[in-house]
């Protein structure tokens, strides 16, 4: 294989060196996130959906003009993007890396005090099932990953994060230590489910995994994780909760997951 096409060859090394030689303004990004209202806005967008300014201002607990000022700063800083639909502007995270960075910060951040039954319920719901940008996470996401491995849809690892053996893997981040692969049988299984692997977008890796921050096991990410999650919503097997990132398994979803992937979970 020539140096031009070798993944570890001169072309790859040149790109890596370029990244190392560029200085990044961590302080600017941190300052944008540090404001409590902006942090709440960013967390509200971590499920990958685009939301209107009014909803984000409400989530942040600020007035509409104050919310608009915060949104303008986040857009200018490159953390979110805006798109106009009719009279309204909708905002979303600039990409999945923003969500990953926020989850990584959550590992070192002190916990917010739980002062109400609602806050306790939301925390429990996030552990149970949530979106990690555009793919499924929490107990349900980890259980689905385990079912894909047990059904031999995926292979390459057992899905368990073992901190004492980890090299680069850390909770609340994309994993690097393991290499999951889609099996030939898995390709057909997913096609029957309604996910055509050959039609996945080429701009992102098809198969990635995250080390789930609450379960310390792997959940499926990448284009395949996003496609499976989107299919679960399309089928009505998942629905969004009232709080950002929280999702709920429906009764039909519990039955469908049991029949399709052998996953025994309750709605």
Coordinates of C-alpha atoms in Angstrom, one line a residue:
X1 CA 0.0 0.0 0.0
X2 CA 1.4 3.4 -0.9
X3 CA 2.2 6.1 1.6
X4 CA -0.6 8.2 0.1
X5 CA -3.3 5.6 1.0
X6 CA -1.8 4.2 4.2
X7 CA -4.0 5.3 7.2
X8 CA -0.8 5.7 9.3
X9 CA 1.3 7.2 6.5
X10 CA 2.7 10.7 5.8
X11 CA -0.7 12.1 4.8
X12 CA -2.3 11.1 8.1
X13 CA 0.8 12.3 10.1
X14 CA 0.6 15.6 8.3
X15 CA -3.0 16.1 9.4
X16 CA -2.2 15.1 13.0
X17 CA 0.8 17.5 13.1
X18 CA -1.4 20.3 11.8
X19 CA -3.9 19.8 14.6
X20 CA -1.1 19.7 17.2
X21 CA 0.4 22.9 15.8
X22 CA -2.9 24.8 16.0
X23 CA -3.6 26.4 19.4
X24 CA -7.2 26.1 20.6
X25 CA -9.0 28.8 22.6
X26 CA -10.2 26.5 25.4
X27 CA -10.8 29.6 27.6
X28 CA -13.3 31.1 25.2
X29 CA -15.3 27.9 24.9
X30 CA -15.3 27.4 28.6
X31 CA -16.5 31.0 29.2
X32 CA -19.4 30.4 26.9
X33 CA -20.4 27.2 28.8
X34 CA -19.7 28.7 32.2
X35 CA -22.8 30.9 32.3
X36 CA -25.5 28.9 34.1
X37 CA -28.2 30.0 31.6
X38 CA -26.2 29.1 28.6
X39 CA -25.3 25.8 30.1
X40 CA -29.0 25.0 30.6
X41 CA -29.6 26.0 26.9
X42 CA -26.8 23.7 25.7
X43 CA -28.0 20.8 27.9
X44 CA -31.5 21.3 26.4
X45 CA -30.1 20.8 22.9
X46 CA -28.1 17.7 23.7
X47 CA -30.7 15.4 22.3
X48 CA -29.9 16.7 18.8
X49 CA -33.2 18.3 18.2
X50 CA -33.7 21.9 17.0
X51 CA -35.7 24.0 19.4
X52 CA -37.1 27.6 19.1
X53 CA -35.7 30.5 21.1
X54 CA -38.8 30.7 23.3
X55 CA -38.5 27.1 24.5
X56 CA -34.8 27.6 25.2
X57 CA -35.4 30.8 27.1
X58 CA -38.0 29.0 29.2
X59 CA -35.6 26.1 29.8
X60 CA -32.9 28.5 30.9
X61 CA -35.3 30.4 33.2
X62 CA -34.7 33.8 31.6
X63 CA -36.7 36.3 29.6
X64 CA -37.0 36.1 25.8
X65 CA -34.6 39.1 25.2
X66 CA -32.0 37.6 27.6
X67 CA -32.4 34.2 26.0
X68 CA -31.8 35.8 22.6
X69 CA -28.6 37.4 23.8
X70 CA -27.3 34.1 25.1
X71 CA -28.2 32.4 21.9
X72 CA -26.4 35.0 19.8
X73 CA -23.2 34.4 21.9
X74 CA -23.5 30.7 21.5
X75 CA -23.9 31.0 17.7
X76 CA -21.0 33.4 17.4
X77 CA -18.9 31.0 19.5
X78 CA -19.7 28.1 17.1
X79 CA -21.4 26.0 19.8
X80 CA -24.8 26.1 18.2
X81 CA -26.3 26.9 14.8
X82 CA -29.5 28.6 13.8
X83 CA -31.9 28.1 11.0
X84 CA -35.0 30.1 10.1
X85 CA -38.3 28.4 9.4
X86 CA -41.1 30.8 8.6
X87 CA -41.2 33.5 11.3
X88 CA -39.2 31.4 13.8
X89 CA -35.6 30.6 14.3
X90 CA -34.6 27.2 15.5
X91 CA -31.4 26.3 17.2
X92 CA -29.4 23.1 17.5
X93 CA -25.9 22.0 18.6
X94 CA -23.2 22.5 16.0
X95 CA -22.4 18.8 16.1
X96 CA -22.1 15.7 18.3
X97 CA -18.7 16.8 19.6
X98 CA -20.4 19.6 21.6
X99 CA -22.6 17.0 23.3
X100 CA -19.7 14.8 24.0
X101 CA -17.7 17.7 25.5
X102 CA -20.7 18.6 27.8
X103 CA -21.0 15.0 29.0
X104 CA -17.3 14.9 29.7
X105 CA -17.6 18.1 31.8
X106 CA -20.4 16.5 33.7
X107 CA -18.0 13.9 35.0
X108 CA -15.9 16.5 36.9
X109 CA -18.7 19.0 37.7
X110 CA -20.2 19.0 41.2
X111 CA -23.8 17.7 41.2
X112 CA -26.6 20.2 41.4
X113 CA -28.7 19.8 44.6
X114 CA -32.0 17.9 44.1
X115 CA -34.5 20.2 45.7
X116 CA -37.8 18.9 44.3
X117 CA -39.5 15.7 43.4
X118 CA -39.5 16.8 39.8
X119 CA -35.7 17.1 39.7
X120 CA -35.4 13.7 41.3
X121 CA -37.7 12.2 38.7
X122 CA -35.8 13.8 35.8
X123 CA -32.5 12.4 37.2
X124 CA -33.9 8.9 37.4
X125 CA -35.4 9.2 33.9
X126 CA -32.1 10.3 32.4
X127 CA -30.4 7.2 33.9
X128 CA -33.2 5.0 32.6
X129 CA -33.3 6.2 28.9
X130 CA -32.0 9.3 27.2
X131 CA -30.5 10.5 24.0
X132 CA -26.8 11.1 23.7
X133 CA -27.1 13.7 20.9
X134 CA -28.8 11.5 18.2
X135 CA -28.4 8.0 19.6
X136 CA -29.9 6.1 22.5
X137 CA -28.1 6.0 25.9
X138 CA -28.7 5.2 29.5
X139 CA -29.9 1.8 30.8
X140 CA -32.0 1.3 27.6
X141 CA -29.2 2.2 25.3
X142 CA -26.8 -0.2 27.0
X143 CA -29.4 -3.0 27.0
X144 CA -29.9 -2.5 23.3
X145 CA -26.2 -2.7 22.6
X146 CA -26.0 -5.9 24.6
X147 CA -28.9 -7.3 22.7
X148 CA -27.2 -6.5 19.3
X149 CA -24.2 -8.4 20.5
X150 CA -26.1 -11.4 21.8
X151 CA -28.0 -11.6 18.5
X152 CA -24.7 -11.4 16.7
X153 CA -25.7 -8.3 14.9
X154 CA -22.5 -6.7 16.1
X155 CA -19.2 -8.4 17.1
X156 CA -15.8 -7.2 18.4
X157 CA -16.4 -6.8 22.2
X158 CA -18.7 -7.7 25.0
X159 CA -19.9 -4.1 25.6
X160 CA -18.5 -3.9 29.2
X161 CA -16.2 -1.0 30.1
X162 CA -13.4 -2.2 32.3
X163 CA -11.7 0.9 33.7
X164 CA -8.6 -1.0 34.9
X165 CA -7.9 -2.3 31.4
X166 CA -8.9 0.9 29.5
X167 CA -6.2 2.6 27.4
X168 CA -8.0 5.6 25.9
X169 CA -11.6 4.8 26.9
X170 CA -13.2 7.1 29.5
X171 CA -16.8 7.4 30.6
X172 CA -18.9 10.0 28.8
X173 CA -16.9 10.0 25.6
X174 CA -16.5 8.1 22.4
X175 CA -14.7 4.9 22.8
X176 CA -11.4 4.0 21.0
X177 CA -10.1 0.8 22.6
X178 CA -12.5 -1.7 20.9
X179 CA -13.5 -2.2 17.2
X180 CA -17.1 -3.3 16.7
X181 CA -18.0 -4.7 13.4
X182 CA -21.4 -5.4 11.7
X183 CA -21.8 -9.1 10.8
X184 CA -23.3 -10.3 7.5
X185 CA -26.3 -11.7 9.4
X186 CA -26.6 -8.4 11.3
X187 CA -26.8 -6.5 8.1
X188 CA -29.8 -8.5 7.0
X189 CA -31.4 -8.3 10.5
X190 CA -31.2 -4.5 10.5
X191 CA -32.6 -4.4 6.9
X192 CA -35.6 -6.4 8.1
X193 CA -36.0 -3.9 10.9
X194 CA -35.9 -1.0 8.4
X195 CA -32.3 0.2 8.6
X196 CA -30.4 -0.1 5.4
X197 CA -26.7 0.0 6.3
X198 CA -25.6 0.9 2.8
X199 CA -27.7 4.0 2.9
X200 CA -26.1 5.4 6.0
X201 CA -24.5 8.9 5.5
X202 CA -20.8 8.6 4.6
X203 CA -19.8 11.8 6.4
X204 CA -19.5 10.0 9.8
X205 CA -18.3 6.6 10.9
X206 CA -21.0 4.0 10.6
X207 CA -20.2 2.2 13.9
X208 CA -18.9 4.0 17.0
X209 CA -19.5 3.5 20.6
X210 CA -19.7 5.7 23.7
X211 CA -18.8 4.7 27.3
X212 CA -22.1 5.5 28.9
X213 CA -21.5 7.9 31.9
X214 CA -24.3 6.4 34.0
X215 CA -23.9 2.7 33.3
X216 CA -20.1 2.5 32.5
X217 CA -20.8 0.2 29.6
X218 CA -21.0 0.8 25.9
X219 CA -23.9 2.1 23.9
X220 CA -24.0 2.3 20.1
X221 CA -23.2 5.6 18.5
X222 CA -22.1 6.7 15.0
X223 CA -24.4 6.7 11.9
X224 CA -25.7 3.2 12.7
X225 CA -26.7 4.2 16.3
X226 CA -28.4 7.3 15.0
X227 CA -30.3 5.4 12.3
X228 CA -31.5 2.7 14.8
X229 CA -32.7 5.4 17.2
X230 CA -34.5 7.3 14.4
X231 CA -36.2 4.1 13.4
X232 CA -37.4 3.5 17.0
X233 CA -39.0 7.0 17.0
X234 CA -40.5 6.4 13.5
X235 CA -42.1 3.2 14.7
X236 CA -43.5 4.9 17.8
X237 CA -41.4 2.7 20.0
X238 CA -39.8 5.7 21.6
X239 CA -41.2 9.1 22.5
X240 CA -39.6 12.2 23.8
X241 CA -40.2 13.1 27.5
X242 CA -41.1 16.5 28.8
X243 CA -37.5 17.2 29.9
X244 CA -34.6 17.6 27.5
X245 CA -32.9 14.4 26.5
X246 CA -35.3 12.1 28.4
X247 CA -37.0 9.5 26.2
X248 CA -39.6 6.9 27.1
X249 CA -40.1 3.4 25.8
X250 CA -43.8 2.9 24.7
X251 CA -45.8 -0.3 25.3
X252 CA -45.5 -1.1 21.6
X253 CA -41.7 -0.4 21.8
X254 CA -41.3 -2.9 24.6
X255 CA -43.1 -5.5 22.6
X256 CA -41.2 -4.6 19.4
X257 CA -37.8 -4.7 21.0
X258 CA -38.6 -8.1 22.5
X259 CA -39.7 -9.6 19.2
X260 CA -37.0 -7.9 17.0
X261 CA -33.9 -8.1 19.2
X262 CA -34.9 -10.4 22.1
X263 CA -34.6 -7.5 24.5
X264 CA -36.9 -7.9 27.5
X265 CA -37.6 -4.5 29.0
X266 CA -40.7 -2.9 30.5
X267 CA -42.3 0.3 29.2

